Amino acid sequence: MSIAVNLLALAVGCYAVAVLESWAVHGRLSLTRPAISALALLGREQILPRTSDRLFFESGPVLLLVAGLLSVAVIPLAPGLIITDLAIGALFLNAALAYVLVALIMAGWGPNGAYGMIGGWRFLGQFIAYAMLIVMPITAVAMRAESLSTTQIVLSQAALWNVAYQPIGFVLFVIAAMGVAWLPPIDLPIGGGDLAGGVEAEYTGARLAVLRLARLVIIVALASATVTFYLGGWLGYRAGPGPRSRHSPWQQGCWRLGRACRACARRNISR
């Protein structure tokens, strides 16, 4: 049951991010544009480059999606609403995000095209630059919670959110998350102004739809991780001394998802 609820929340979050990105790009809020765009992509012809590395070309978008789903698996939506509550959940999240680099290198190398290859290598340099900004803030919040479990990290913020306890770590984590999800202005892998799409340049049809869906999953995963590590998780506005049992897990989960969508909005509306 918890798996279904988490996947439903992930789907809602991804669609909300797609709506926000469409709003930021086109300047008009439309709730149906992402669905129409997805159907249009699925209906397009899938073009395979002649000299592509077929294994890398096909596996890159899928691996990127798997990395995003693995990241979401250890993020608690509410008490008991988590796919897998690992004792090393924070470390597992960091390890899953490392495969984002592998996936984009494969997606850039596979088509054997100049734009895609440059985009992949750009992300390699970008990821190396921002990787420590992911690791060190996670280490800091884990030290405060005295645990690598994401559930325990949330519970450790009952009296005070980590954003107030470690504001510098929060700022660094948000910047690094934007780099890992290649959000503007840190969007070197796609380089719309100079690379004509970068790693997305050679993908069409369903392959491009999977690649873009994977990016949305990673954005939601990182926004949810930001809420978990720094904004009190499901505790929300109830963080602080006193009883918190008045709210059901479903209400807490909705609050948690809302916080993640707000984090996504702040990153996307700035475009």
mmCIF file of C-alpha atoms in Angstrom, residues 10 63-73 93 96-97 100 214 217-218 221:
data_model
loop_
_atom_site.group_PDB
_atom_site.id
_atom_site.type_symbol
_atom_site.label_atom_id
_atom_site.label_comp_id
_atom_site.label_asym_id
_atom_site.label_seq_id
_atom_site.Cartn_x
_atom_site.Cartn_y
_atom_site.Cartn_z
ATOM 1 C CA LEU A 10 5.524 10.976 -7.184
ATOM 2 C CA LEU A 63 19.079 4.237 -16.135
ATOM 3 C CA LEU A 64 18.344 7.902 -15.420
ATOM 4 C CA LEU A 65 14.748 7.007 -14.556
ATOM 5 C CA VAL A 66 15.887 4.117 -12.344
ATOM 6 C CA ALA A 67 18.275 6.439 -10.488
ATOM 7 C CA GLY A 68 15.417 8.841 -9.776
ATOM 8 C CA LEU A 69 13.118 6.061 -8.569
ATOM 9 C CA LEU A 70 15.817 4.649 -6.293
ATOM 10 C CA SER A 71 16.279 8.108 -4.777
ATOM 11 C CA VAL A 72 12.559 8.369 -4.025
ATOM 12 C CA ALA A 73 12.485 4.905 -2.444
ATOM 13 C CA LEU A 93 20.162 8.454 -1.665
ATOM 14 C CA ALA A 96 21.557 6.557 -6.245
ATOM 15 C CA LEU A 97 22.228 10.122 -7.374
ATOM 16 C CA VAL A 100 22.606 10.269 -12.730
ATOM 17 C CA ALA A 214 13.395 10.819 -15.559
ATOM 18 C CA VAL A 217 11.496 12.348 -11.117
ATOM 19 C CA ILE A 218 14.970 13.532 -10.110
ATOM 20 C CA ALA A 221 13.306 13.431 -5.477
#
